[in-house]
XYZ file of C-alpha atoms in Angstrom:
752
model
C -2.521 16.750 9.307
C -5.143 15.489 6.837
C -8.928 15.609 7.261
C -10.836 12.810 5.523
C -14.537 11.901 5.496
C -15.808 8.469 4.538
C -17.528 5.308 5.713
C -16.005 2.249 7.411
C -15.931 -0.515 4.814
C -14.616 -3.225 7.167
C -12.632 -3.647 10.376
C -9.405 -5.641 10.063
C -8.520 -5.819 13.760
C -9.897 -4.435 17.015
C -8.699 -4.795 20.634
C -11.796 -4.580 22.816
C -9.967 -3.456 25.972
C -8.665 -0.167 24.580
C -10.416 0.318 21.239
C -7.236 -0.006 19.142
C -8.548 -0.576 15.615
C -7.221 -1.247 12.122
C -9.917 -0.546 9.513
C -10.501 0.362 5.867
C -12.190 3.709 5.157
C -13.894 4.367 1.802
C -13.584 8.023 0.794
C -14.477 9.099 -2.759
C -14.207 5.430 -3.771
C -10.597 5.251 -2.456
C -9.738 2.497 0.052
C -7.631 3.923 2.912
C -6.148 1.782 5.689
C -6.402 3.583 9.041
C -5.047 2.746 12.511
C -5.724 4.262 15.932
C -7.712 4.111 19.175
C -11.279 4.682 18.016
C -13.529 3.086 20.609
C -16.804 1.553 19.423
C -16.932 2.343 15.712
C -18.896 -0.073 13.533
C -18.798 -1.201 9.957
C -20.763 1.344 7.937
C -20.173 4.275 10.324
C -19.595 7.576 8.575
C -16.442 9.186 10.010
C -14.635 12.478 9.838
C -11.039 11.763 10.819
C -7.893 13.800 11.307
C -4.552 12.064 10.997
C -1.221 11.883 9.291
C -0.023 9.599 6.563
C 2.696 7.194 7.608
C 4.611 4.722 5.512
C 5.105 1.211 6.832
C 7.997 -0.844 5.454
C 5.727 -3.862 4.876
C 2.143 -2.610 4.781
C 2.665 0.582 2.834
C 0.765 3.839 3.287
C -1.580 4.182 6.285
C -3.394 6.991 8.059
C -2.548 7.213 11.765
C -5.742 8.634 13.281
C -5.233 11.418 15.828
C -8.914 12.327 16.315
C -12.240 11.446 14.803
C -15.952 11.911 15.124
C -18.912 9.948 13.826
C -21.093 12.179 11.652
C -24.460 11.473 10.049
C -24.184 10.578 6.356
C -25.501 13.408 4.174
C -26.187 11.627 0.892
C -28.461 8.721 0.014
C -25.654 6.400 -1.114
C -23.810 6.784 2.207
C -27.025 6.233 4.161
C -27.657 3.022 2.241
C -24.133 1.783 2.914
C -24.525 2.531 6.630
C -27.917 0.847 7.028
C -26.819 -2.194 5.018
C -23.462 -2.615 6.738
C -24.780 -4.583 9.712
C -24.534 -1.594 12.066
C -28.333 -1.801 12.544
C -29.413 -5.330 13.469
C -32.174 -6.705 11.263
C -31.344 -4.483 8.297
C -29.379 -6.047 5.446
C -28.257 -4.591 2.107
C -31.526 -5.434 0.309
C -33.760 -3.873 2.978
C -31.452 -0.836 3.244
C -31.780 -0.321 -0.531
C -35.603 -0.370 -0.318
C -35.645 2.091 2.646
C -33.356 4.620 0.948
C -35.120 4.239 -2.392
C -38.361 5.210 -0.633
C -37.094 8.120 1.503
C -33.871 9.240 -0.201
C -31.686 11.734 1.662
C -34.527 12.203 4.189
C -34.041 8.598 5.426
C -32.333 9.330 8.750
C -34.834 12.035 9.707
C -37.714 9.665 9.002
C -36.152 6.893 11.132
C -35.507 9.243 14.064
C -38.640 11.444 13.953
C -41.315 9.419 12.103
C -40.321 5.746 12.540
C -43.942 4.622 12.034
C -43.552 5.444 8.323
C -41.058 2.598 7.943
C -43.988 0.159 7.810
C -44.647 1.587 4.336
C -41.682 -0.538 3.227
C -42.457 -4.159 2.335
C -40.958 -6.510 4.930
C -40.975 -4.016 7.844
C -43.485 -4.603 10.619
C -44.330 -2.170 13.398
C -42.021 -4.124 15.767
C -39.082 -4.027 13.335
C -39.652 -0.314 12.684
C -39.497 0.353 16.427
C -36.278 -1.682 16.798
C -34.591 0.189 13.929
C -35.543 3.547 15.457
C -34.343 2.529 18.944
C -30.959 1.383 17.605
C -30.479 4.589 15.651
C -31.391 6.628 18.740
C -28.945 4.685 20.917
C -26.113 5.136 18.444
C -26.959 8.820 18.114
C -26.723 9.145 21.911
C -23.308 7.484 21.851
C -22.132 9.750 19.017
C -23.277 12.885 20.802
C -21.689 11.743 24.064
C -18.373 11.030 22.324
C -18.374 14.482 20.728
C -19.306 16.110 24.054
C -16.549 14.310 25.980
C -13.874 14.938 23.347
C -14.007 18.662 24.095
C -12.656 17.880 27.586
C -9.693 15.926 26.241
C -11.189 12.511 27.039
C -9.988 9.723 24.774
C -12.499 7.700 22.809
C -11.747 4.531 24.794
C -12.507 6.319 28.089
C -15.536 8.040 26.565
C -17.026 4.625 25.803
C -16.465 3.565 29.441
C -18.131 6.771 30.681
C -21.129 6.302 28.405
C -21.478 2.615 29.357
C -21.342 3.566 33.068
C -23.745 6.527 33.121
C -25.671 6.509 29.857
C -27.409 9.836 29.309
C -26.823 10.733 32.985
C -23.210 11.502 32.085
C -24.139 15.134 31.332
C -25.449 15.596 34.873
C -22.350 13.911 36.378
C -20.012 16.097 34.322
C -21.863 19.255 35.298
C -22.247 18.568 39.030
C -19.334 16.355 40.081
C -16.766 15.253 37.485
C -14.665 13.882 40.367
C -17.163 11.017 40.501
C -15.438 9.727 37.349
C -12.268 9.007 39.347
C -14.225 6.799 41.771
C -16.396 4.969 39.256
C -14.219 4.439 36.195
C -10.897 2.634 36.047
C -8.455 4.653 33.956
C -9.653 8.055 35.153
C -7.658 9.233 38.149
C -7.901 12.360 40.239
C -5.593 14.403 38.007
C -7.648 13.763 34.883
C -10.890 14.466 36.761
C -9.329 17.664 38.113
C -8.387 18.816 34.605
C -11.925 18.118 33.385
C -13.386 19.993 36.363
C -11.196 23.008 35.633
C -12.404 23.097 32.018
C -16.016 22.850 33.168
C -15.482 25.650 35.685
C -15.739 23.793 39.009
C -14.312 25.929 41.872
C -10.915 24.876 43.270
C -12.354 24.820 46.808
C -15.330 22.676 45.800
C -16.292 20.063 48.398
C -16.191 17.428 45.670
C -12.640 18.408 44.717
C -11.390 18.343 48.312
C -12.955 14.939 49.046
C -11.562 13.449 45.865
C -8.151 14.982 46.639
C -8.074 13.366 50.097
C -8.851 9.935 48.644
C -6.248 10.457 45.921
C -3.589 11.361 48.506
C -4.317 8.111 50.350
C -4.103 6.233 47.041
C -0.676 7.753 46.344
C 0.407 6.739 49.855
C -0.700 3.145 49.199
C 1.569 3.094 46.150
C 4.459 3.734 48.534
C 3.344 0.820 50.727
C 1.288 2.710 53.338
C -2.086 1.431 54.525
C -2.998 4.678 56.323
C -1.569 8.141 56.928
C -1.382 10.114 60.171
C -3.909 12.933 59.973
C -1.301 15.714 60.003
C 0.614 14.154 57.088
C -2.595 13.554 55.116
C -3.710 17.173 55.563
C -0.268 18.518 54.666
C 0.120 16.400 51.523
C -3.445 17.054 50.343
C -3.073 20.784 51.007
C 0.109 20.962 48.936
C -1.483 19.072 46.065
C -4.733 21.064 46.025
C -3.068 24.381 46.944
C -5.646 24.899 49.709
C -5.415 25.600 53.478
C -5.359 22.511 55.712
C -8.298 23.706 57.816
C -10.522 23.709 54.692
C -9.482 20.143 53.945
C -9.925 18.909 57.518
C -13.668 19.684 57.458
C -14.172 17.053 54.735
C -12.592 14.200 56.730
C -15.704 13.845 58.879
C -17.948 13.972 55.791
C -15.977 11.200 54.086
C -16.096 9.145 57.283
C -19.906 9.546 57.427
C -20.041 8.388 53.803
C -18.015 5.347 54.942
C -15.169 6.171 52.563
C -12.719 6.819 55.406
C -12.073 5.202 58.776
C -10.549 7.492 61.401
C -8.797 5.819 64.375
C -7.096 7.239 67.432
C -3.776 5.696 68.465
C -2.060 7.158 71.520
C -1.731 10.877 70.756
C -2.187 10.576 66.973
C -5.172 10.376 64.643
C -4.822 7.845 61.815
C -6.818 8.043 58.585
C -7.527 4.979 56.432
C -9.307 4.576 53.143
C -12.098 2.237 54.241
C -11.080 -0.646 51.986
C -7.603 -0.748 53.539
C -8.826 -0.612 57.140
C -11.294 -3.440 56.631
C -8.714 -5.464 54.704
C -6.467 -5.417 57.794
C -9.357 -6.035 60.185
C -10.702 -8.937 58.120
C -7.224 -10.473 57.896
C -6.851 -10.270 61.680
C -10.236 -11.936 62.268
C -9.613 -14.716 59.747
C -6.133 -15.391 61.128
C -7.516 -15.799 64.647
C -10.223 -18.153 63.379
C -7.632 -20.269 61.573
C -5.306 -20.369 64.564
C -7.966 -21.218 67.135
C -9.537 -23.909 64.924
C -6.410 -26.090 65.274
C -5.896 -25.431 68.993
C -5.529 -28.893 70.480
C -5.515 -27.584 74.046
C -8.087 -24.814 74.459
C -8.675 -25.410 78.190
C -6.343 -25.554 81.194
C -7.081 -29.251 81.759
C -6.277 -30.129 78.156
C -3.085 -28.062 78.193
C -1.698 -30.480 80.739
C -1.631 -33.036 77.917
C 0.319 -30.746 75.560
C 3.766 -31.984 76.587
C 2.722 -35.571 76.075
C 1.346 -34.736 72.630
C 4.538 -32.865 71.712
C 6.552 -35.941 72.603
C 4.381 -38.038 70.303
C 5.031 -35.641 67.429
C 8.775 -35.631 68.174
C 8.883 -39.444 68.139
C 7.182 -39.517 64.744
C 9.633 -36.892 63.533
C 12.655 -38.922 64.684
C 11.339 -41.948 62.768
C 10.820 -39.768 59.706
C 14.383 -38.407 59.941
C 15.791 -41.944 60.085
C 13.764 -43.065 57.084
C 14.998 -40.062 55.083
C 18.558 -40.272 56.466
C 18.314 -36.639 57.542
C 19.004 -34.927 60.869
C 17.348 -31.642 61.800
C 18.825 -29.210 64.287
C 16.891 -28.108 67.379
C 15.151 -25.099 65.783
C 14.217 -27.021 62.647
C 12.667 -29.806 64.740
C 10.788 -27.242 66.781
C 9.449 -25.692 63.573
C 7.970 -29.027 62.441
C 6.328 -29.591 65.843
C 4.902 -26.046 65.951
C 3.470 -26.402 62.449
C 1.522 -29.450 63.654
C 0.254 -27.839 66.848
C -0.960 -24.508 65.432
C -3.412 -23.335 62.807
C -1.119 -20.463 61.793
C 2.657 -20.905 61.880
C 5.453 -18.628 60.639
C 8.930 -19.777 59.624
C 11.585 -17.164 58.930
C 15.330 -17.106 58.411
C 18.073 -15.817 56.142
C 19.846 -17.657 53.298
C 21.557 -20.930 54.194
C 19.677 -21.386 57.483
C 17.782 -24.483 56.384
C 14.326 -23.113 55.518
C 14.020 -25.426 52.507
C 15.040 -28.508 54.517
C 12.510 -27.567 57.196
C 9.717 -27.038 54.660
C 10.521 -30.419 53.123
C 10.286 -32.129 56.498
C 6.988 -30.372 57.291
C 5.601 -31.576 53.938
C 6.766 -35.169 54.539
C 5.330 -35.185 58.054
C 1.872 -34.089 56.945
C 2.041 -36.379 53.925
C 2.583 -39.372 56.233
C -0.398 -38.230 58.288
C -2.503 -38.501 55.127
C -3.213 -34.766 54.806
C -3.709 -32.871 51.541
C -1.037 -30.182 51.030
C -0.966 -27.137 48.729
C 2.162 -25.067 48.009
C 2.230 -21.556 46.560
C 4.365 -18.422 46.193
C 3.655 -14.854 44.997
C 5.457 -15.094 41.629
C 5.990 -17.676 38.922
C 9.737 -17.717 39.521
C 9.322 -18.209 43.271
C 6.783 -20.997 42.673
C 9.169 -22.692 40.256
C 11.980 -22.533 42.842
C 9.651 -24.001 45.455
C 8.742 -26.891 43.142
C 12.398 -27.650 42.423
C 13.321 -27.506 46.119
C 10.485 -29.701 47.431
C 9.588 -32.005 44.576
C 5.929 -31.013 45.076
C 3.999 -28.859 42.636
C 3.870 -25.219 43.707
C 1.740 -22.595 41.966
C 1.462 -18.856 42.130
C -1.020 -17.695 44.754
C -3.144 -16.206 41.969
C -3.367 -19.534 40.137
C -4.035 -21.459 43.336
C -6.927 -19.092 44.078
C -8.176 -19.548 40.489
C -8.000 -15.995 39.242
C -10.878 -15.636 36.802
C -9.808 -12.425 35.078
C -12.842 -10.324 35.918
C -12.542 -7.104 37.868
C -14.413 -5.826 40.861
C -16.330 -2.560 40.708
C -13.318 -0.337 41.324
C -11.589 -1.873 38.316
C -8.423 -2.491 40.262
C -8.852 -5.789 42.092
C -9.155 -9.299 40.804
C -11.863 -11.751 41.725
C -10.974 -15.337 42.479
C -12.764 -18.636 42.003
C -11.594 -19.731 45.459
C -13.165 -17.763 48.324
C -15.393 -18.192 51.402
C -18.125 -19.919 49.370
C -15.671 -22.116 47.468
C -12.598 -22.634 49.691
C -9.391 -24.474 48.867
C -9.675 -28.225 49.353
C -6.544 -28.697 51.449
C -5.560 -29.624 54.989
C -2.286 -27.675 54.850
C -1.403 -24.567 52.815
C 2.270 -23.496 52.674
C 3.168 -20.062 51.254
C 6.811 -19.171 50.494
C 8.339 -15.696 49.976
C 5.777 -14.094 52.286
C 7.714 -10.816 52.427
C 6.345 -10.139 48.914
C 2.666 -10.580 49.814
C 0.686 -7.347 50.233
C -2.469 -6.844 52.283
C -4.887 -7.284 49.335
C -3.465 -10.621 48.184
C -3.229 -11.822 51.788
C -6.910 -11.041 52.349
C -7.870 -12.976 49.201
C -5.757 -15.929 50.378
C -7.297 -16.017 53.849
C -10.823 -15.853 52.427
C -10.123 -19.106 50.565
C -8.840 -21.048 53.601
C -11.391 -22.785 55.822
C -10.931 -22.953 59.617
C -9.324 -26.300 60.351
C -6.788 -25.874 57.549
C -3.226 -25.185 58.696
C -1.575 -22.109 57.189
C 2.232 -22.099 57.152
C 3.907 -18.847 56.073
C 7.592 -18.840 55.136
C 9.847 -15.901 54.344
C 12.881 -13.792 55.106
C 11.722 -10.877 57.225
C 14.933 -8.948 56.444
C 14.141 -8.606 52.740
C 12.411 -5.619 51.198
C 8.671 -5.463 51.892
C 5.995 -6.032 49.244
C 5.566 -3.703 46.283
C 1.891 -3.305 47.227
C 0.573 -1.794 50.474
C 1.347 -3.358 53.846
C 4.171 -5.310 55.437
C 2.278 -8.475 56.220
C 5.096 -10.797 57.308
C 6.705 -8.183 59.564
C 3.371 -7.294 61.196
C 2.444 -10.932 61.817
C 5.735 -11.581 63.586
C 5.653 -8.285 65.510
C 2.172 -9.029 66.868
C 3.610 -11.830 69.062
C 0.299 -13.673 68.719
C 1.269 -16.546 66.419
C 3.865 -19.284 66.713
C 7.111 -18.187 65.041
C 10.409 -20.019 64.562
C 13.347 -17.939 63.317
C 16.212 -20.048 61.955
C 19.651 -18.613 62.792
C 22.292 -21.279 62.154
C 24.163 -21.146 58.838
C 24.729 -24.754 57.790
C 28.117 -26.065 56.751
C 27.327 -26.284 53.054
C 26.073 -22.694 53.072
C 29.165 -21.581 54.990
C 31.181 -22.403 51.856
C 29.257 -19.717 49.970
C 30.500 -16.181 50.467
C 27.192 -14.971 49.035
C 25.420 -16.480 52.057
C 28.114 -15.472 54.567
C 28.257 -11.890 53.286
C 24.465 -11.607 53.267
C 24.426 -12.393 56.984
C 27.262 -9.942 57.573
C 25.271 -7.248 55.806
C 22.225 -8.021 57.950
C 24.349 -7.725 61.112
C 25.906 -4.456 59.919
C 29.395 -5.947 59.555
C 31.869 -4.854 56.862
C 32.736 -7.218 54.012
C 36.070 -8.602 52.919
C 36.331 -7.582 49.257
C 39.715 -9.134 48.412
C 38.321 -11.333 45.584
C 39.625 -14.537 47.152
C 36.068 -15.855 47.034
C 34.744 -18.331 44.481
C 31.301 -16.771 44.221
C 31.414 -13.158 45.542
C 33.478 -10.676 43.521
C 34.024 -6.941 43.764
C 35.525 -4.769 41.019
C 36.425 -1.230 42.137
C 35.258 0.982 39.276
C 34.576 4.685 39.768
C 33.752 5.727 36.203
C 30.341 5.019 34.713
C 31.680 4.330 31.199
C 34.226 1.877 32.592
C 31.417 0.103 34.469
C 29.464 -0.156 31.201
C 32.464 -1.672 29.421
C 33.295 -4.228 32.102
C 29.660 -5.148 32.634
C 29.344 -6.114 28.964
C 32.604 -8.089 29.144
C 31.385 -9.971 32.219
C 28.024 -10.849 30.691
C 29.271 -11.721 27.215
C 32.655 -13.310 27.867
C 33.613 -13.993 31.490
C 30.609 -15.213 33.472
C 28.896 -17.588 30.979
C 31.832 -19.998 31.025
C 32.619 -19.542 34.721
C 29.010 -20.104 35.854
C 27.930 -22.422 33.012
C 25.081 -20.098 32.001
C 23.970 -18.128 28.950
C 24.262 -14.317 28.898
C 20.453 -14.116 29.189
C 20.534 -16.043 32.472
C 22.795 -13.391 34.007
C 20.716 -10.681 35.656
C 21.797 -7.091 36.211
C 20.286 -5.641 39.408
C 20.413 -1.948 40.251
C 18.864 0.142 43.031
C 17.447 2.829 40.733
C 15.262 3.378 37.712
C 16.837 6.659 36.604
C 20.395 7.888 36.322
C 23.403 6.612 34.381
C 23.332 3.299 36.273
C 19.559 3.079 36.492
C 17.298 0.580 34.750
C 16.365 2.864 31.852
C 19.954 3.677 30.790
C 21.350 0.203 31.409
C 18.673 -1.553 29.361
C 19.423 0.518 26.264
C 23.126 -0.278 26.522
C 22.646 -3.975 27.324
C 20.125 -4.446 24.505
C 22.581 -2.933 22.042
C 25.214 -5.556 22.867
C 23.196 -8.601 23.977
C 20.464 -8.432 21.305
C 21.705 -6.092 18.559
C 19.679 -4.861 15.605
C 19.422 -7.389 12.774
C 17.549 -7.740 9.480
C 16.406 -11.165 10.689
C 14.724 -9.718 13.795
C 11.464 -7.798 13.696
C 11.266 -4.804 16.004
C 8.773 -2.142 17.027
C 9.405 1.304 18.497
C 7.057 2.284 21.319
C 7.760 5.716 22.745
C 11.459 5.752 23.670
C 11.709 1.946 23.775
C 12.718 -0.443 21.017
C 11.132 -3.889 21.378
C 12.996 -6.527 19.368
C 12.480 -10.257 18.872
C 14.742 -11.991 21.403
C 14.566 -9.200 24.014
C 14.243 -10.053 27.690
C 11.203 -8.157 29.028
C 9.189 -7.751 32.229
C 5.504 -7.129 32.958
C 5.442 -3.997 35.131
C 1.880 -4.042 36.480
C -0.736 -6.630 37.379
C -3.109 -7.374 34.504
C -5.773 -9.785 35.645
C -7.393 -10.064 32.227
C -4.443 -10.813 29.937
C -4.952 -14.243 28.430
C -2.069 -16.715 28.154
C -1.655 -20.173 26.696
C 0.940 -22.923 26.701
C 1.473 -24.621 23.344
C 3.122 -27.924 22.437
C 6.031 -28.209 20.026
C 3.410 -28.656 17.296
C 1.857 -25.299 18.313
C -1.236 -26.967 19.792
C -2.599 -25.274 22.974
C -2.265 -27.591 25.989
C -3.083 -25.120 28.785
C -4.560 -21.650 29.083
C -5.529 -19.090 31.700
C -5.626 -15.399 32.558
C -3.411 -13.042 34.511
C 0.127 -11.727 34.040
C 1.656 -10.029 37.046
C 4.037 -7.309 38.061
C 7.561 -8.773 37.891
C 6.856 -11.663 35.483
C 9.757 -11.984 33.025
C 9.893 -13.464 29.540
C 11.356 -13.328 26.037
C 9.830 -11.663 22.955
C 9.196 -14.519 20.515
C 7.309 -12.809 17.696
C 6.444 -9.314 16.474
C 3.647 -8.999 13.909
C 3.678 -5.482 12.518
C 0.651 -6.048 10.288
C -1.536 -7.245 13.167
C 0.138 -4.727 15.488
C 0.867 -7.433 18.069
C 3.824 -8.809 19.983
C 4.168 -12.278 21.590
C 6.051 -12.855 24.857
C 6.859 -16.254 26.334
C 6.961 -16.079 30.148
C 8.026 -18.641 32.746
C 6.378 -22.063 32.445
C 6.105 -21.516 28.660
C 3.087 -19.192 29.023
C 2.619 -17.187 25.816
C 0.870 -13.812 25.873
C -0.100 -11.672 22.874
C 0.102 -7.906 23.444
C -1.369 -5.278 21.108
C 1.154 -2.541 20.315
C -1.127 -0.140 22.182
C -0.667 -2.236 25.347
C 3.129 -2.156 25.399
C 3.115 0.332 28.270
C 2.787 -2.789 30.453
C 6.161 -4.142 29.275
C 9.717 -2.919 29.628
C 13.160 -4.365 28.807
C 14.534 -6.516 31.629
C 18.250 -6.967 30.953
C 18.545 -4.774 34.047
C 15.837 -4.560 36.708
C 15.559 -2.877 40.081
C 16.452 -4.873 43.177
C 12.887 -4.318 44.380
C 11.513 -6.012 41.259
C 13.841 -8.994 41.774
C 12.152 -10.102 45.005
C 11.138 -13.740 45.060
C 13.517 -14.547 42.205
C 16.889 -16.233 42.197
C 19.400 -16.008 39.357
C 22.447 -18.222 38.711
C 24.597 -15.108 38.297
C 23.998 -11.470 39.246
C 25.891 -8.309 38.284
C 25.202 -5.310 40.513
C 26.511 -1.778 39.763
C 26.783 0.354 42.934
C 28.403 3.741 42.476
C 26.177 6.503 43.843
C 22.570 7.224 44.629
C 20.063 8.685 47.094
C 20.908 7.866 50.698
C 17.308 7.035 51.534
C 17.334 4.316 48.882
C 20.894 3.046 49.348
C 20.363 1.181 52.607
C 21.257 -2.132 54.240
C 17.887 -3.698 53.490
C 18.271 -3.079 49.745
C 21.840 -4.414 49.595
C 20.852 -7.544 51.544
C 17.966 -8.254 49.167
C 20.153 -7.767 46.079
C 22.928 -10.060 47.349
C 20.493 -12.838 48.284
C 19.114 -12.939 44.711
C 22.363 -14.575 43.444
C 22.568 -18.368 43.602
C 26.057 -19.210 42.278
C 27.875 -15.975 41.547
C 27.627 -12.278 42.427
C 29.778 -9.515 40.961
C 29.592 -5.956 42.263
C 31.056 -3.128 40.178
C 31.489 0.237 41.812
C 32.689 1.853 45.011
C 33.674 0.079 48.229
C 32.805 3.273 50.052
C 29.196 3.051 48.793
C 28.927 -0.567 49.956
C 30.169 0.409 53.421
C 27.685 3.298 53.537
C 24.803 1.019 52.584
C 25.737 -1.469 55.305
C 25.880 1.369 57.861
C 22.556 2.831 56.716
C 19.933 0.780 58.555
C 17.153 3.317 57.989
C 14.495 1.372 56.132
C 11.662 3.263 54.494
C 9.001 3.212 57.206
C 5.501 2.080 56.288
C 2.317 3.104 58.033
C 0.503 -0.208 58.584
C -1.928 -1.378 61.246
C -2.188 -5.156 60.850
C -0.125 -5.770 63.990
C -2.526 -3.558 65.999
C -5.649 -5.151 64.461
C -4.384 -8.650 65.329
C -3.829 -7.682 68.959
C -7.264 -6.050 69.130
C -8.993 -9.123 67.719
C -6.940 -11.419 69.958
C -8.584 -9.732 72.937
C -11.960 -11.137 71.840
C -10.748 -14.754 71.652
């Protein structure tokens, strides 16, 4: 590890979001290229850095900075360079030379302690002298704060956020309640705040620690899909994490409720504890849903309801005419779905594969189109929106794009803000959302805020698929409430009956065993009980067998697996598949990030929502023709370029959206030759390969198998054990989620 002192000559590249910087340091007249996360350093800053020399194949010798601190220059020449570098606004090289010539190595002391003496220099007024002193003082405060925070293991990027949030009050916050950092600053969670508190000497039974621990336990629960926790589970989990008695923790529940950070509800013989934001998200959704539904109630009174049958008949007559004009005949449930969508402000359509959901959606669209109504279509992911567009012939967008995601973050740093909301609602008469099983409570609340009463909301999805990655189970709760009009399609149509993928999916849902004799044209099973044999045959299928049989490229074939870890988990499979499907080559740039090799041509996936990532679509002449912000959990693309000098990587996602990632931001990407079944929701692939050999019983259930099978459009191949498939079909124990939307809807319904 080398220690070097010098001044920043110029900055080559800086990523504002995380402080990743490439810069040239001048030390003893030597120019040294340095790279690292350095926060808000400026040209001219005098640095003391620690790092190690690394050799880059293209860019030669560099210093990879491990730690640094900004120190005051000690000699006149360095002071002149700093003042003249542009770090202090209003001071250029000529003025810096005159200041240092006058005061020499005493320059910085004069500026900080006797700034009025600066007016002795020609060209400096009293106002300019004051501005120079204020800037130096501000930068000194930042330097001291950075040094102070570094002793607690806080990175420079986070230190900048802390200083920007609290200013000089940060010392008081750190001394009294470092857990406040976890609430106020995105990127600092409970565990980091707890480590800082321990270093400062905060007691383990501190009220602040217990309150923060309770909120953190609820946050962890939300990551598993829960909106609340029963009190006894919350106390148990928090007690285990904090290593404290439950009775000590319970005292703080009432205090957090008084601070309006928790909502405590009684339900039968249990006490339920919500983080306030989650409770009010459900309550607001319930209220907005009832407003939407009642606003399109044609028959609110008993006298008017007598006309309902006559009105239904009018709709049915129009529908029959529409069917004739389109040479299409709906079955009884499909026709009922169209009529219900006209009569109600909120309507839900559900059904498994092959039951005619797409045909029904198309007829609903055509009906409203003939009535002269404006229609908007959307889905949770880019892939699902693209499928919706292809199936209907109408443009469908992601929900985020429809709501005009603007890329800024709310105060908690975790939620997006949207251009479409209560003040600026969507200009539509009908909004149709597909793949509703993927929509969590936060996105649903944002959607409802943007829909004015009088607009029809039609929600479509397969209630038997896995629930959303985020908290809640919106579609299931809406149906279970029995408040809104719901049509569940059951009949498998003749064309779908020819697909064993569709037939077997329904068998799985009903808990029936499958015929795995390989007489099918689209559903294949290969009994393989050795992991290495599965690897071998998987590669053969993807490279040689399936491309010709399904008329697809190897990259269009998707491997789906239940797990992330293990020999048949995502992490192991991606390394093997990359080796064979996109091998190392001198013609392909690559970059190693942690344990992952990213290579030009790799299939990759965004693994968390990033509302601020900018994307653009370029023409064949590389001219931007569209741009926006936001890349979301589950978006898949191909690595098009890797620029090692600029430390960036370019991914092209669906719809030709190109995103540039700094190397320091590659924790948001992972290889996607194999993905989990959960991540595949809302997507459909021409061919799917699914290894199923062994795994945790809680995970290997009917719900998961059903979702995986329904992701394949033309061909599905399962490699593994028939016994495991039978066990999954028999295991109907879905992972239960604690959600309250169903209850909130029924409560609100009582007021209407």
